Short mmCIF file of C-alpha atoms in Angstrom, two decimals:
data_model
loop_
_atom_site.label_atom_id
_atom_site.label_comp_id
_atom_site.label_asym_id
_atom_site.label_seq_id
_atom_site.Cartn_x
_atom_site.Cartn_y
_atom_site.Cartn_z
CA MET A 1 -2.11 43.12 -52.06
CA ARG A 2 -2.41 46.61 -50.54
CA ASN A 3 -4.29 45.16 -47.55
CA ILE A 4 -1.57 42.55 -47.07
CA LYS A 5 1.13 45.24 -47.06
CA ILE A 6 -0.78 47.35 -44.53
CA GLY A 7 -1.29 44.30 -42.29
CA LEU A 8 2.39 43.40 -42.51
CA LEU A 9 3.36 46.96 -41.63
CA LEU A 10 1.06 46.96 -38.61
CA TRP A 11 2.48 43.64 -37.45
CA LEU A 12 6.05 44.98 -37.72
CA CYS A 13 5.14 48.10 -35.72
CA LEU A 14 3.49 46.08 -33.00
CA SER A 15 6.46 43.71 -32.87
CA PHE A 16 8.84 46.67 -32.58
CA LEU A 17 6.81 48.21 -29.75
CA ALA A 18 6.64 44.89 -27.93
CA GLY A 19 10.41 44.52 -28.30
CA CYS A 20 10.98 48.01 -26.90
CA GLN A 21 8.73 47.21 -23.96
CA ALA A 22 10.65 43.97 -23.31
CA VAL A 23 13.97 45.84 -23.40
CA LYS A 24 12.55 48.48 -21.06
CA GLU A 25 11.33 45.83 -18.60
CA THR A 26 14.67 43.99 -18.73
CA THR A 27 16.53 47.26 -18.13
CA ALA A 28 14.27 48.06 -15.20
CA GLU A 29 14.81 44.61 -13.72
CA THR A 30 18.60 45.01 -14.10
CA ALA A 31 18.48 48.42 -12.43
CA GLU A 32 16.50 46.96 -9.53
CA GLU A 33 19.06 44.20 -9.06
CA SER A 34 22.06 46.56 -9.12
CA ILE A 35 23.82 46.83 -5.74
CA VAL A 36 25.05 50.34 -4.97
CA ILE A 37 27.85 50.91 -2.44
CA GLY A 38 28.69 54.37 -1.07
CA PHE A 39 32.42 54.62 -0.35
CA SER A 40 33.79 57.61 1.58
CA GLN A 41 37.61 57.75 1.79
CA SER A 42 39.35 60.01 4.30
CA GLY A 43 41.78 61.55 1.79
CA THR A 44 44.69 61.04 -0.60
CA GLU A 45 47.55 62.08 1.69
CA SER A 46 49.92 59.24 0.76
CA SER A 47 50.72 56.49 -1.74
CA TRP A 48 49.40 54.07 0.88
CA ARG A 49 46.01 55.80 0.98
CA LYS A 50 45.74 55.94 -2.81
CA ARG A 51 46.47 52.20 -2.98
CA HIS A 52 43.88 51.55 -0.25
CA THR A 53 41.24 53.42 -2.28
CA GLU A 54 42.16 51.65 -5.50
CA SER A 55 41.99 48.23 -3.82
CA ILE A 56 38.49 48.77 -2.44
CA ARG A 57 37.01 50.32 -5.57
CA THR A 58 38.52 47.68 -7.86
CA GLU A 59 37.32 44.70 -5.84
CA LEU A 60 33.80 46.06 -5.42
CA GLU A 61 33.48 46.85 -9.13
CA LYS A 62 34.85 43.41 -10.06
CA GLU A 63 31.99 41.93 -8.03
CA GLY A 64 29.54 43.93 -10.17
CA TYR A 65 28.66 46.47 -7.51
CA GLU A 66 28.12 50.10 -8.49
CA VAL A 67 30.43 52.30 -6.39
CA LEU A 68 29.61 55.89 -5.48
CA TYR A 69 33.04 57.21 -4.41
CA ARG A 70 33.70 60.38 -2.42
CA ASN A 71 37.05 61.81 -1.24
CA GLY A 72 36.89 63.47 2.18
CA TYR A 73 40.12 65.45 1.67
CA MET A 74 41.04 65.02 5.36
CA ASN A 75 37.91 66.90 6.46
CA GLN A 76 35.43 65.19 8.78
CA GLU A 77 32.55 67.57 8.03
CA ARG A 78 32.97 66.84 4.34
CA GLN A 79 32.89 63.09 5.04
CA ILE A 80 29.71 63.47 7.09
CA GLN A 81 28.03 65.31 4.21
CA ASP A 82 29.19 62.62 1.78
CA ILE A 83 27.72 59.88 3.97
CA ARG A 84 24.48 61.83 4.25
CA SER A 85 24.31 62.00 0.44
CA PHE A 86 24.66 58.19 0.35
CA ILE A 87 21.72 57.89 2.77
CA VAL A 88 19.58 60.19 0.63
CA TYR A 89 20.51 58.14 -2.43
CA GLN A 90 19.46 55.00 -0.52
CA VAL A 91 22.59 52.98 -1.23
CA ASP A 92 22.64 49.32 -0.24
CA ALA A 93 25.70 49.70 2.01
CA ILE A 94 28.14 52.36 3.20
CA VAL A 95 31.90 51.83 3.40
CA PHE A 96 33.96 54.57 4.99
CA THR A 97 37.42 55.28 6.37
CA PRO A 98 37.05 57.76 9.24
CA ILE A 99 39.60 60.55 9.41
CA GLN A 100 39.31 60.46 13.23
CA GLU A 101 37.49 58.40 15.85
CA ASN A 102 34.97 60.74 17.44
CA ASN A 103 31.75 62.59 16.47
CA TRP A 104 30.35 59.97 14.07
CA GLU A 105 27.35 58.91 16.15
CA PRO A 106 24.70 61.30 14.69
CA ILE A 107 25.38 60.41 11.04
CA LEU A 108 25.63 56.69 11.84
CA GLU A 109 22.27 56.93 13.59
CA GLU A 110 20.84 58.41 10.38
CA ALA A 111 22.21 55.44 8.43
CA ALA A 112 20.75 53.01 10.96
CA GLN A 113 17.32 54.66 10.76
CA ALA A 114 17.50 54.30 6.98
CA GLY A 115 18.33 50.62 7.36
CA ILE A 116 21.71 50.94 5.63
CA PRO A 117 24.57 48.77 6.97
CA VAL A 118 27.89 50.54 7.61
CA PHE A 119 31.31 48.94 7.12
CA VAL A 120 34.12 50.86 8.88
CA VAL A 121 37.47 50.40 7.13
CA ASP A 122 41.04 51.07 8.31
CA ARG A 123 40.70 53.44 11.29
CA HIS A 124 38.19 52.85 14.08
CA VAL A 125 35.21 54.91 15.29
CA ASN A 126 34.31 55.64 18.90
CA VAL A 127 30.56 55.31 19.48
CA SER A 128 28.47 54.46 22.55
CA ASP A 129 26.30 52.07 20.51
CA PRO A 130 28.46 49.52 18.64
CA SER A 131 25.44 48.36 16.63
CA LEU A 132 25.63 51.58 14.60
CA PHE A 133 28.18 49.89 12.35
CA LEU A 134 28.27 46.31 11.17
CA THR A 135 32.00 45.55 11.31
CA HIS A 136 35.49 47.04 11.29
CA ILE A 137 37.83 45.86 8.51
CA GLY A 138 41.51 46.72 8.69
CA PRO A 139 44.89 46.25 10.33
CA SER A 140 45.58 45.47 13.97
CA PHE A 141 47.34 48.73 14.76
CA LYS A 142 48.39 47.56 18.21
CA ALA A 143 50.01 44.45 16.70
CA GLU A 144 51.93 46.73 14.32
CA GLY A 145 53.27 48.63 17.33
CA ASN A 146 54.10 45.33 19.04
CA ARG A 147 56.12 44.24 16.00
CA ALA A 148 58.04 47.51 15.91
CA GLY A 149 58.82 47.21 19.63
CA LEU A 150 59.88 43.60 19.26
CA TYR A 151 62.36 44.54 16.52
CA VAL A 152 63.97 47.20 18.74
CA SER A 153 64.11 44.79 21.71
CA ASN A 154 65.77 42.09 19.59
CA TYR A 155 68.18 44.59 18.01
CA TYR A 156 69.62 45.45 21.42
CA LYS A 157 69.38 42.03 23.07
CA GLU A 158 73.15 41.44 22.81
CA HIS A 159 73.96 44.79 24.44
CA GLU A 160 74.73 45.04 28.14
CA ASN A 161 74.17 47.75 30.74
CA GLU A 162 72.90 50.21 28.15
CA THR A 163 70.10 52.76 28.00
CA VAL A 164 68.42 53.08 24.60
CA ASN A 165 66.63 56.37 23.94
CA VAL A 166 63.70 56.31 21.52
CA LEU A 167 62.15 59.27 19.72
CA GLU A 168 58.56 58.48 18.70
CA LEU A 169 57.13 60.28 15.67
CA THR A 170 53.37 59.96 16.07
CA GLY A 171 50.50 60.28 13.62
CA LEU A 172 47.29 62.27 13.58
CA ASP A 173 45.73 62.94 17.00
CA ALA A 174 42.47 61.20 17.94
CA THR A 175 43.01 58.32 15.51
CA SER A 176 43.30 54.64 16.35
CA PRO A 177 46.55 54.04 14.40
CA THR A 178 48.29 56.70 16.50
CA TYR A 179 47.38 55.61 20.00
CA LEU A 180 47.30 51.86 19.29
CA ARG A 181 50.70 51.80 17.55
CA SER A 182 52.14 53.78 20.43
CA GLU A 183 50.49 51.53 23.00
CA GLY A 184 51.71 48.36 21.29
CA PHE A 185 55.28 49.64 20.95
CA ARG A 186 55.58 50.83 24.54
CA GLU A 187 53.94 47.69 25.89
CA THR A 188 56.51 45.52 24.11
CA ILE A 189 59.66 47.46 25.00
CA LYS A 190 58.50 47.64 28.63
CA ARG A 191 58.01 43.88 28.69
CA ASP A 192 61.25 43.07 26.87
CA TYR A 193 63.65 45.79 27.99
CA ALA A 194 65.28 43.60 30.67
CA HIS A 195 67.52 41.79 28.14
CA ASN A 196 71.02 41.91 29.72
CA ASN A 197 70.15 44.99 31.78
CA VAL A 198 69.26 47.08 28.72
CA THR A 199 66.71 49.81 29.33
CA ILE A 200 64.68 50.94 26.28
CA GLN A 201 62.73 54.13 26.88
CA VAL A 202 60.73 56.64 24.85
CA VAL A 203 62.29 59.96 25.85
CA ASP A 204 60.38 62.25 23.48
CA GLU A 205 57.30 62.27 21.28
CA LEU A 206 56.73 64.49 18.24
CA ASN A 207 53.52 64.78 16.23
CA GLY A 208 53.74 64.64 12.42
CA ASP A 209 50.07 64.05 11.49
CA PHE A 210 51.04 61.20 9.11
CA ILE A 211 52.29 63.86 6.65
CA ARG A 212 55.80 63.99 5.11
CA ARG A 213 56.13 67.78 5.31
CA LYS A 214 55.08 67.85 8.98
CA GLY A 215 57.45 64.98 9.80
CA LYS A 216 60.34 66.92 8.27
CA GLU A 217 59.42 70.12 10.10
CA VAL A 218 59.24 68.63 13.60
CA ILE A 219 62.50 66.69 13.16
CA GLU A 220 64.24 69.84 11.87
CA GLN A 221 63.07 71.69 14.99
CA TYR A 222 64.28 68.83 17.19
CA ILE A 223 67.70 68.92 15.50
CA GLU A 224 67.92 72.71 15.90
CA ALA A 225 67.16 72.31 19.62
CA GLY A 226 70.25 70.08 19.89
CA LYS A 227 68.30 67.03 21.05
CA MET A 228 68.86 64.58 18.20
CA GLU A 229 72.32 63.50 19.38
CA GLN A 230 70.79 61.78 22.42
CA ILE A 231 68.48 59.57 20.30
CA ASP A 232 69.34 55.95 19.45
CA VAL A 233 66.08 54.89 17.78
CA LEU A 234 63.50 56.74 15.68
CA PHE A 235 60.13 54.96 15.75
CA SER A 236 57.81 56.53 13.15
CA HIS A 237 54.11 55.74 12.82
CA ASN A 238 54.13 55.88 9.02
CA ASP A 239 56.42 56.00 5.99
CA GLU A 240 55.48 59.51 4.88
CA MET A 241 56.69 61.02 8.17
CA THR A 242 59.78 58.80 8.08
CA LEU A 243 60.66 60.08 4.61
CA GLY A 244 60.28 63.64 5.89
CA ALA A 245 62.53 62.84 8.85
CA LEU A 246 65.17 61.40 6.53
CA GLU A 247 65.15 64.65 4.53
CA ALA A 248 65.77 66.60 7.75
CA LEU A 249 68.60 64.25 8.79
CA GLU A 250 70.44 64.90 5.53
CA LYS A 251 71.57 68.22 7.01
CA THR A 252 73.31 66.48 9.95
CA ASP A 253 76.29 64.17 10.47
CA ILE A 254 73.94 61.43 11.70
CA GLU A 255 73.98 58.36 9.44
CA PRO A 256 70.47 56.84 9.35
CA GLY A 257 70.44 53.06 9.69
CA LYS A 258 73.77 53.06 11.57
CA ASP A 259 74.07 55.96 14.01
CA LEU A 260 70.29 56.03 14.29
CA VAL A 261 68.13 52.88 14.16
CA ILE A 262 64.96 53.68 12.19
CA VAL A 263 61.71 51.71 12.41
CA SER A 264 58.79 52.74 10.18
CA ILE A 265 55.25 51.49 9.54
CA ASP A 266 53.45 51.05 6.17
CA ALA A 267 55.92 49.45 3.70
CA GLN A 268 55.43 51.71 0.69
CA LYS A 269 57.81 51.02 -2.20
CA GLU A 270 59.90 54.11 -1.45
CA MET A 271 60.47 52.93 2.12
CA ILE A 272 61.32 49.37 1.08
CA ASP A 273 63.93 50.89 -1.26
CA LYS A 274 65.37 52.76 1.75
CA LEU A 275 65.47 49.49 3.67
CA LYS A 276 67.42 47.81 0.86
CA GLN A 277 69.84 50.76 0.83
CA GLY A 278 70.47 50.34 4.57
CA VAL A 279 68.99 53.76 5.40
CA VAL A 280 66.24 52.27 7.60
CA ASN A 281 66.43 49.11 9.69
CA CYS A 282 62.88 47.80 9.90
CA VAL A 283 59.58 48.39 8.11
CA VAL A 284 56.39 47.00 9.65
CA GLU A 285 53.79 46.35 6.98
CA CYS A 286 50.38 48.03 7.11
CA ASN A 287 48.54 46.28 4.31
CA PRO A 288 46.47 48.67 2.13
CA ASP A 289 44.91 45.86 0.08
CA ALA A 290 41.67 45.73 2.05
CA GLY A 291 39.45 45.48 -1.03
CA VAL A 292 38.97 41.73 -1.08
CA PHE A 293 38.07 41.73 2.63
CA VAL A 294 35.52 44.52 2.10
CA LYS A 295 34.01 42.79 -0.93
CA ASN A 296 33.74 39.44 0.86
CA ALA A 297 32.13 41.03 3.92
CA ILE A 298 29.51 42.85 1.85
CA SER A 299 28.76 39.76 -0.25
CA ARG A 300 28.42 37.61 2.87
CA TYR A 301 26.09 40.17 4.44
CA LEU A 302 23.88 40.31 1.34
CA ALA A 303 23.73 36.52 1.14
CA ARG A 304 23.38 35.60 4.81
CA GLY A 305 22.64 38.72 6.84
CA ALA A 306 24.37 40.58 9.67
CA ASP A 307 24.86 37.48 11.83
CA ALA A 308 27.35 36.12 9.28
CA ILE A 309 29.74 39.06 9.79
CA PRO A 310 32.29 39.16 12.67
CA ARG A 311 32.77 42.45 14.52
CA GLU A 312 36.46 42.60 13.54
CA ILE A 313 38.03 41.51 10.25
CA TYR A 314 41.83 41.83 10.22
CA VAL A 315 43.97 42.01 7.09
CA HIS A 316 47.18 39.96 7.08
CA GLU A 317 50.52 41.78 7.53
CA THR A 318 54.22 41.07 8.02
CA VAL A 319 57.57 42.71 8.88
CA PHE A 320 60.58 43.53 6.69
CA SER A 321 64.01 44.08 8.24
CA SER A 322 67.61 44.69 7.21
CA ASP A 323 68.70 41.15 8.11
CA MET A 324 66.29 39.37 5.75
CA ASP A 325 66.66 38.18 2.16
CA PHE A 326 65.34 41.12 0.14
CA ASP A 327 64.39 38.80 -2.72
CA GLN A 328 61.58 37.52 -0.46
CA ILE A 329 59.90 40.94 -0.41
CA PRO A 330 57.05 40.96 -2.96
CA PRO A 331 56.89 43.90 -5.40
CA ARG A 332 55.34 47.01 -3.87
CA ASN A 333 52.92 48.74 -6.20
CA TYR A 334 52.40 51.81 -4.09
#
């Protein structure tokens, strides 16, 4: 009987060890199969940016990918170091939103040498070798500027023999949203300004860096210089700067939405509320929900390789204006 008990005990021990080994091997196999994505965001400067981050992280995690997230806090050197840490970690792919266009080539070359594909999201990068990144996923910033310009052209199409003065509130220097939105807007008003002898012209340009506080400051200075009275239209490159400008205008007799036509880009909830209140006239959407496009691009790459990915992947966007049915505007969660 004693021998039987000893044999049974040995059998149980061996079974337990075999089970542990099986669990260990299964865990190792699972770890090997795990896809790790390094995601470097430019910052958290607005509700739009926070929504953009949430969208990408959520969609990637829903797909089962492990996401290593880093916040660049509007600092390019910090972003470069974050991307380098992804390379050292040997992630399967890098997703990043560049704070500006230039000076990315060295770190992207490091990623290429490591064989890690790079997905550029939102803003563009300026590199001599386009093969250093796989694709760009984001809005068509020039089309956003076109839409803003088209609204202004249509707003004044019934006017005759009039000159319309536009003040342009621009975003961060050396970024694609800034120069492409400006280019698209000016291209459209130049093409369309001949409606009934109406001339639409940008008479001044102020830089607000896409930040509410800076937008307020530069508009306050413009008001103090006595220049605001000459302006018919304020075209702002993003909602945060527009909200700052509206704060500055509260100290004047100018009635936004009536005395001053206001066109903004982004479509955050706070700005859509201003549209409904008649304080702004038009809001061009910049869609932050890029997550599903990023997830699909990465999944397609992993399944079919780089040839399956187009160089540009645009997110869909629309326009909201004061003459539309506000019930048609979907809820804004940012």
